[in-house]
Short mmCIF file of N, CA and C in Angstrom, two decimals:
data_model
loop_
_atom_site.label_atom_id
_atom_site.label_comp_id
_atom_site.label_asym_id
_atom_site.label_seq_id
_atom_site.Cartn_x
_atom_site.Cartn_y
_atom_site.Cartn_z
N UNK A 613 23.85 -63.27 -42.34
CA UNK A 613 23.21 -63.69 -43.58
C UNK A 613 21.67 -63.66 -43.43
N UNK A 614 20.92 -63.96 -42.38
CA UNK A 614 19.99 -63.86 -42.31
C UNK A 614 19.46 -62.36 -42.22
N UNK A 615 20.10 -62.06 -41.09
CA UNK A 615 19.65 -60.33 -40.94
C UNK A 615 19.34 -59.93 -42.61
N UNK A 616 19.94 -60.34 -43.47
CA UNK A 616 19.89 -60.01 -44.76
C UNK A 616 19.00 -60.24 -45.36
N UNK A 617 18.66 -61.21 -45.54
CA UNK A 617 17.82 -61.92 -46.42
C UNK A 617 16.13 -61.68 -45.77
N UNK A 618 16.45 -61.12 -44.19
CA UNK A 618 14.91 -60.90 -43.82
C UNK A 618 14.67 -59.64 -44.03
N UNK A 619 15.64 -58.66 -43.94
CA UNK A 619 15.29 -57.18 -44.79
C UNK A 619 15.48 -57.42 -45.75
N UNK A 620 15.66 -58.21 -46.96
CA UNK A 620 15.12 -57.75 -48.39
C UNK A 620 13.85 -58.43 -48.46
N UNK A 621 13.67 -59.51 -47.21
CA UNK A 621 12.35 -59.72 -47.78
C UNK A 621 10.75 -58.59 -47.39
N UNK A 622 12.07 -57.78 -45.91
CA UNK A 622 10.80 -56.80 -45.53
C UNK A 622 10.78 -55.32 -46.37
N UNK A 623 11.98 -55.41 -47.67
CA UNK A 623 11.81 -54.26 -48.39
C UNK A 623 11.14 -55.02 -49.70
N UNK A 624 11.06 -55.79 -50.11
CA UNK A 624 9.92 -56.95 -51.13
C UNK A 624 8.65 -56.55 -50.27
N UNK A 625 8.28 -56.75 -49.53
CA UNK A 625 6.36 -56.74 -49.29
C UNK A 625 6.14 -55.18 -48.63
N UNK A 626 7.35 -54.26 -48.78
CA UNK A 626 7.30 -53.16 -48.06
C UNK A 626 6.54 -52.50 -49.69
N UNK A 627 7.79 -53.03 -51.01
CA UNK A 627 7.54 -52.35 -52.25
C UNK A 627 6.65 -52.45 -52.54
N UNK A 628 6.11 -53.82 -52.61
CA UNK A 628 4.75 -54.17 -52.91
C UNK A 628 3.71 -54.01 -52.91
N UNK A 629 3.58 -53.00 -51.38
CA UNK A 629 2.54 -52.47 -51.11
C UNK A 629 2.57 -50.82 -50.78
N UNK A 630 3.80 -50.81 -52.03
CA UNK A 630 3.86 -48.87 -52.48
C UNK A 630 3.95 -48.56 -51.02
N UNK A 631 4.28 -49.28 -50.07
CA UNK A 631 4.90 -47.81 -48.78
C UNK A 631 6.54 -47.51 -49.05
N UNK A 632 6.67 -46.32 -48.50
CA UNK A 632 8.34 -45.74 -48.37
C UNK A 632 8.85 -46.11 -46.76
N UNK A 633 9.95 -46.30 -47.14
CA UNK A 633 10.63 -46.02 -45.47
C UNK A 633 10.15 -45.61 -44.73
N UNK A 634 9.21 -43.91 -45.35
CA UNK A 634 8.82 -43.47 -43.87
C UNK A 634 7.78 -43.87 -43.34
N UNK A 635 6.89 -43.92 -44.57
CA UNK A 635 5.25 -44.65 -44.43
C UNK A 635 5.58 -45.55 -42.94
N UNK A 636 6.36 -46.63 -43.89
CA UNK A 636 6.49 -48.26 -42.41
C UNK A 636 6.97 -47.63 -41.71
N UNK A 637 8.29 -46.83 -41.16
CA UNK A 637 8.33 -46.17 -39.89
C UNK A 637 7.60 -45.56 -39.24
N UNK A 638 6.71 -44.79 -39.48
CA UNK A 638 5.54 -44.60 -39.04
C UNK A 638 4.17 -44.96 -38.79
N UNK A 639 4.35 -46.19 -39.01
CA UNK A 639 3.49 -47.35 -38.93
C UNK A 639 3.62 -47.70 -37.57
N UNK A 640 4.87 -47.86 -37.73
CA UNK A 640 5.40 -49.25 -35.87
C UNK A 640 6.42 -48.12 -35.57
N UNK A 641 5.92 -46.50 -35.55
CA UNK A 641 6.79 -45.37 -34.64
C UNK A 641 7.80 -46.06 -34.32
N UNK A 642 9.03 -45.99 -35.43
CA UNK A 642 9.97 -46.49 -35.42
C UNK A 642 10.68 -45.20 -36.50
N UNK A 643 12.25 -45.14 -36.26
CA UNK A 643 12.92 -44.33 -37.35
C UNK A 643 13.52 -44.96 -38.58
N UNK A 644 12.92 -43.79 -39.83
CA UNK A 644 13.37 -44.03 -40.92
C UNK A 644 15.05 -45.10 -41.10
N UNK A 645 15.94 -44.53 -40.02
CA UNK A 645 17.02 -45.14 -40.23
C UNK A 645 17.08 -46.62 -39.36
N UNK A 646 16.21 -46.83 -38.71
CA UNK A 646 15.84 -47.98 -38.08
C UNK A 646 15.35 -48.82 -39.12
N UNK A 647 14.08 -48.84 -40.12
CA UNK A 647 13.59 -49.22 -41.30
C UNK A 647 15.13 -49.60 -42.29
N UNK A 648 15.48 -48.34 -42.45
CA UNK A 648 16.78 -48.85 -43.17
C UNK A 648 17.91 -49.84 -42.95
N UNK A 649 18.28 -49.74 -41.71
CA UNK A 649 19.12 -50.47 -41.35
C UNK A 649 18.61 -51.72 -40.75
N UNK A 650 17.16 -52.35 -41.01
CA UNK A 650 16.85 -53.47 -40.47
C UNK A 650 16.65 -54.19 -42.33
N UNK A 651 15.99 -53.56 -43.41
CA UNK A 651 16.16 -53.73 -45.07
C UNK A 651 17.88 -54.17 -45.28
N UNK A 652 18.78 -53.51 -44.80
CA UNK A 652 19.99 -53.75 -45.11
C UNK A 652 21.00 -54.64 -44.85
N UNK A 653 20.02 -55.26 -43.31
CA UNK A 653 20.91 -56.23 -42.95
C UNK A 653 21.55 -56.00 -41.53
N UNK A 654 21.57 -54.79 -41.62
CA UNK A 654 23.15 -53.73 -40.92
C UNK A 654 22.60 -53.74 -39.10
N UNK A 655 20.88 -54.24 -38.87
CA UNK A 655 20.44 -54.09 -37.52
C UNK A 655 19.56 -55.34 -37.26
N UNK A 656 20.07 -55.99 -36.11
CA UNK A 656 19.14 -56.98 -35.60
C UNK A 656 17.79 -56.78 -35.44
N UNK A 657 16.80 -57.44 -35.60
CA UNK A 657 15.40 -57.28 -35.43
C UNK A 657 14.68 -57.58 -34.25
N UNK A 658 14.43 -56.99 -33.13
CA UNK A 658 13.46 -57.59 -32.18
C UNK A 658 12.20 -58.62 -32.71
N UNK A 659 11.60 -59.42 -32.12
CA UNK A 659 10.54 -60.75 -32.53
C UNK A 659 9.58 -59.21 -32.35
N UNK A 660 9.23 -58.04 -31.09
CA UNK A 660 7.96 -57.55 -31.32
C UNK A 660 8.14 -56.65 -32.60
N UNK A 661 9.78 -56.12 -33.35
CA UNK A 661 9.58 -55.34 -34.21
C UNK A 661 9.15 -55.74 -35.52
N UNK A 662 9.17 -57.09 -35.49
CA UNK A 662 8.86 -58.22 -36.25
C UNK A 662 7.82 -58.32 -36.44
N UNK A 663 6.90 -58.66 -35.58
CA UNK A 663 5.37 -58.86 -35.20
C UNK A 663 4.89 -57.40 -36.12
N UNK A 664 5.69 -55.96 -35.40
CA UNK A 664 4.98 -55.03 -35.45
C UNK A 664 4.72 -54.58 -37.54
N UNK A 665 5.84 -55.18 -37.73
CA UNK A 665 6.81 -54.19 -39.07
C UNK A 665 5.24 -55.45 -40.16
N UNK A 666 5.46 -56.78 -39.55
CA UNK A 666 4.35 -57.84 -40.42
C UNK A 666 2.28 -57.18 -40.18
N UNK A 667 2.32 -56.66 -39.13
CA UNK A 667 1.18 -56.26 -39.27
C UNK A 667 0.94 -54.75 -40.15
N UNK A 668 1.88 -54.31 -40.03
CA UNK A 668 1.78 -52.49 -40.33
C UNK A 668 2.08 -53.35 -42.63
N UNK A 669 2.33 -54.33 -42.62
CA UNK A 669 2.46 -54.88 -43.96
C UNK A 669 1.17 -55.48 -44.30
N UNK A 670 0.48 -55.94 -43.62
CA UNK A 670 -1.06 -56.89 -43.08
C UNK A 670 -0.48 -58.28 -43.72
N UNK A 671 0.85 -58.93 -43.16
CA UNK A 671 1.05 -60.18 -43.50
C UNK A 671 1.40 -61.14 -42.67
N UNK A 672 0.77 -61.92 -42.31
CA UNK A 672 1.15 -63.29 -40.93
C UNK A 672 2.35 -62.84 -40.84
N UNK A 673 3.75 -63.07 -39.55
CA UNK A 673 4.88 -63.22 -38.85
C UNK A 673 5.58 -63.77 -39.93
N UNK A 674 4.94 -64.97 -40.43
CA UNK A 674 6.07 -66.03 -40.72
C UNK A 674 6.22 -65.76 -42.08
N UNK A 675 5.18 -64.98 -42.97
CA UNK A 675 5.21 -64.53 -44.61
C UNK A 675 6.46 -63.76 -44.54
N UNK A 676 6.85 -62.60 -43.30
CA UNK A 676 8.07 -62.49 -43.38
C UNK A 676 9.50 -63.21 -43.46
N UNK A 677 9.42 -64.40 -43.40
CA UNK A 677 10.48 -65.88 -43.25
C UNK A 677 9.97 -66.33 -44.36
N UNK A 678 9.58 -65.53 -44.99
CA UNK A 678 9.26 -66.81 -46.67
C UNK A 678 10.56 -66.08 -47.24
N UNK A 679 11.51 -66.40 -47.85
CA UNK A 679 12.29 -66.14 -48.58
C UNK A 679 13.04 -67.41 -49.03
N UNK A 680 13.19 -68.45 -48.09
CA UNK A 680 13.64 -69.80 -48.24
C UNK A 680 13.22 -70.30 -49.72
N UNK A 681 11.66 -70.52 -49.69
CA UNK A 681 11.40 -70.60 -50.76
C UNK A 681 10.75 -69.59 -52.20
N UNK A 682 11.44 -68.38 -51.66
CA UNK A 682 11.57 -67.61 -52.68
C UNK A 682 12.28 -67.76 -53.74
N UNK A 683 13.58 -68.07 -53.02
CA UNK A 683 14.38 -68.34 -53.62
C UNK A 683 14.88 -69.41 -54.10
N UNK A 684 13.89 -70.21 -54.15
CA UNK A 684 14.30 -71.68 -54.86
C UNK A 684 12.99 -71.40 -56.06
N UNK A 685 12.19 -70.68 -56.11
CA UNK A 685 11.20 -71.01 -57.15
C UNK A 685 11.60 -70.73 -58.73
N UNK A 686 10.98 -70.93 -59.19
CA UNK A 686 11.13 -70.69 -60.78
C UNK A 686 10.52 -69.57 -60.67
N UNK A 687 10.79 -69.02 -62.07
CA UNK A 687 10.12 -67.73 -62.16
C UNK A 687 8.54 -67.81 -62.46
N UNK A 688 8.08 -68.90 -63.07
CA UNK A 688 6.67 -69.08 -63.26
C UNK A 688 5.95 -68.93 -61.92
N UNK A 689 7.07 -69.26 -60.95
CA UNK A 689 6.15 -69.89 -59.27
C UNK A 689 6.67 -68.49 -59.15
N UNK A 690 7.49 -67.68 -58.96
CA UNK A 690 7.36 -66.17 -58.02
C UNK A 690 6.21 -65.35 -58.99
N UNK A 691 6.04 -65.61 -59.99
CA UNK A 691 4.63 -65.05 -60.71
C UNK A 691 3.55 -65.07 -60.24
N UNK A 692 3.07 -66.77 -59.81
CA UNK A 692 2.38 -66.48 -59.20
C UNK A 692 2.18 -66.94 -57.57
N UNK A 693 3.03 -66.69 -56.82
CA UNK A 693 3.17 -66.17 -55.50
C UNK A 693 3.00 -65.03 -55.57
N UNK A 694 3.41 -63.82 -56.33
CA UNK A 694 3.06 -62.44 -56.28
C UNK A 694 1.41 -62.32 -56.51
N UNK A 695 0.76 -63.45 -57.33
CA UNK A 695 -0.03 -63.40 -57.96
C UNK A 695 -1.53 -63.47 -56.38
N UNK A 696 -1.06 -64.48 -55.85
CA UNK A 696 -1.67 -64.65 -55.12
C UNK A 696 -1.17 -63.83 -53.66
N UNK A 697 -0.33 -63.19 -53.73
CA UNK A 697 -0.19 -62.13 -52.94
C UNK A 697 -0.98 -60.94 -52.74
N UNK A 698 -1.20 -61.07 -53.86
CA UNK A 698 -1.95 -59.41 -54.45
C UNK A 698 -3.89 -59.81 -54.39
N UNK A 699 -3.81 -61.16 -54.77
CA UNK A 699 -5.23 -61.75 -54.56
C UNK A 699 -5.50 -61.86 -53.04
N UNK A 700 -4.10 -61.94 -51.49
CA UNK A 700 -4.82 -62.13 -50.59
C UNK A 700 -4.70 -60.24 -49.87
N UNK A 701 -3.73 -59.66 -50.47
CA UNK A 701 -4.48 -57.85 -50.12
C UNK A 701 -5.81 -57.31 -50.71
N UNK A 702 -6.04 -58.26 -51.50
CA UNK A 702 -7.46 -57.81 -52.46
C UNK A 702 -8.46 -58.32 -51.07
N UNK A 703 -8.55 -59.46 -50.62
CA UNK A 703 -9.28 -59.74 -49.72
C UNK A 703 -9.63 -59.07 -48.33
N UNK A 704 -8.18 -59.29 -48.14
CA UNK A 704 -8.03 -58.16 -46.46
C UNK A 704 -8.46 -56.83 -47.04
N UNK A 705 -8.98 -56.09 -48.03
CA UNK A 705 -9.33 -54.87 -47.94
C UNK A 705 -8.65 -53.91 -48.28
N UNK A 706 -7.46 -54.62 -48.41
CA UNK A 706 -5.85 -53.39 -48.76
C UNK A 706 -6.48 -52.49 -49.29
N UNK A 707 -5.93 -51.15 -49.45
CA UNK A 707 -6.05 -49.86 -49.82
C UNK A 707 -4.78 -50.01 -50.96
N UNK A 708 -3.97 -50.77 -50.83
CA UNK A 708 -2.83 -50.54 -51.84
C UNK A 708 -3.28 -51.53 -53.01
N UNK A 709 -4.27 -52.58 -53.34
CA UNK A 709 -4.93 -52.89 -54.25
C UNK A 709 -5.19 -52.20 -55.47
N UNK A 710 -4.99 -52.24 -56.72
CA UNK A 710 -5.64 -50.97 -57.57
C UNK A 710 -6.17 -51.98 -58.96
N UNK A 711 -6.87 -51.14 -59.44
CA UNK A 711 -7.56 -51.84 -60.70
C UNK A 711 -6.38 -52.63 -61.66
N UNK A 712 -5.59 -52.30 -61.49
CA UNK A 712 -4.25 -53.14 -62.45
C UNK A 712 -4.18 -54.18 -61.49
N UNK A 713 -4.64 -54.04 -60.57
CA UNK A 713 -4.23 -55.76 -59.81
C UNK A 713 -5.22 -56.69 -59.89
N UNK A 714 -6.36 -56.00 -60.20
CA UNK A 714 -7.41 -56.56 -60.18
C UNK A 714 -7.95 -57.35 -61.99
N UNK A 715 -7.39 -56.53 -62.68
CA UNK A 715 -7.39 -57.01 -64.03
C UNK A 715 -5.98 -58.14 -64.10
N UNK A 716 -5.51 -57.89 -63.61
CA UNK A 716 -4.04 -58.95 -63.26
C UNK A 716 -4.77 -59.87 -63.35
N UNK A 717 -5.41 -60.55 -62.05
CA UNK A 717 -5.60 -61.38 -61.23
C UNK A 717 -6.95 -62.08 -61.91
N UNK A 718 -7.94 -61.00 -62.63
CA UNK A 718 -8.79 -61.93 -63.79
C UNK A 718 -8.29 -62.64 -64.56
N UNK A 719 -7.26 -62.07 -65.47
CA UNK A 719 -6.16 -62.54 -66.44
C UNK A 719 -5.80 -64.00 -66.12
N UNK A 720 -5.19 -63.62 -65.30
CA UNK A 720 -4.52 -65.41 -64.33
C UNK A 720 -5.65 -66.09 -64.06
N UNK A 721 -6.99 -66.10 -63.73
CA UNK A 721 -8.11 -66.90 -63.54
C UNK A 721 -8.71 -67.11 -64.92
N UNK A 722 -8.76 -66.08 -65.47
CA UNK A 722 -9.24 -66.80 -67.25
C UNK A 722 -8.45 -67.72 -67.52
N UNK A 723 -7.50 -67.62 -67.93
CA UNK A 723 -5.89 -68.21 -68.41
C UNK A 723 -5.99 -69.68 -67.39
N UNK A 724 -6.00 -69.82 -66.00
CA UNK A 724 -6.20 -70.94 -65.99
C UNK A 724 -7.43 -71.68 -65.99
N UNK A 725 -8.14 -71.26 -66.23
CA UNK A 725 -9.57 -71.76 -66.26
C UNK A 725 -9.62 -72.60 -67.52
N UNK A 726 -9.09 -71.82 -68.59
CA UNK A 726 -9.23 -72.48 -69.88
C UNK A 726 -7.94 -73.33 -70.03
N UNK A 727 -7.32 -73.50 -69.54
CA UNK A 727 -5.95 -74.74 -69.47
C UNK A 727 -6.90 -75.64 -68.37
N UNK A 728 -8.00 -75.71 -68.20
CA UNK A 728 -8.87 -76.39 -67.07
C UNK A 728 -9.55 -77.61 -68.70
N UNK A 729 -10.01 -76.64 -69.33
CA UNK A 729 -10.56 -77.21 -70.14
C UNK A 729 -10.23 -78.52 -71.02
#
C-alpha cells in the first residue's frame, strides 16, 4: 500500500513539473521501466533512489511522504498546496515555472489580500 501511494505521489510532482518517464530516468540514470514500476507501486524504492528521484524533482525527501495529508485535505487546501507548490519552484529558479503560474499565483495574492481587508 505504501509502495503505492509513494509512486503516485512521485508521478503527482513528476506531472507537475512537465517531466516524462524518461526525462526523471535520466535524471537519477535510472530505466524508464524502473520510473514506471516504482509510480505503480509494482517496485520497492531504495532511501538513495529516493533521495535521488526528490532532488532530480528539486523537492526536500520528505515532500515525497506528503500524501498522508494529501489526502485528507479539502479541495480548497490541495488548491492551494499546489498553489504554493508552484510559488516554491518559482523561487528555486525552476525552469518548469511559466507565465500561467505566475499570473496564477498573483491571482491568489490579490484575492487574498483583499479578503485581508
Amino acid at each position: 500500500m505504501r509502495r503505492k501511494q509513494l509512486g503516485r505521489r512521485i508521478k503527482l510532482l513528476r506531472k507537475e513539473r512537465k517531466l516524462s518517464q524518461e526525462a526523471l530516468a535520466e535524471l537519477i540514470d535510472k530505466s524508464v521501466d524502473t520510473i514506471s514500476n516504482i509510480e505503480r507501486g509494482f517496485a520497492s524504492t531504495r532511501i538513495s533512489t529516493a533521495f535521488e528521484i526528490a532532488q532530480a524533482l528539486k523537492v526536500s525527501f520528505t515532500d515525497l511522504f506528503d500524501w498522508v495529508e494529501t489526502v485528507k485535505q479539502a479541495p480548497q487546501q490541495k488548491a492551494q498546496a499546489a498553489l504554493v507548490e508552484k510559488f516554491r519552484a518559482l523561487l528555486q529558479g525552476s525552469a518548469q515555472a511559466t507565465l500561467a503560474d505566475v499570473a496564477e499565483l498573483t491571482r491568489a495574492i490579490s484575492e487574498a489580500a483583499s479578503r485581508q481587508k
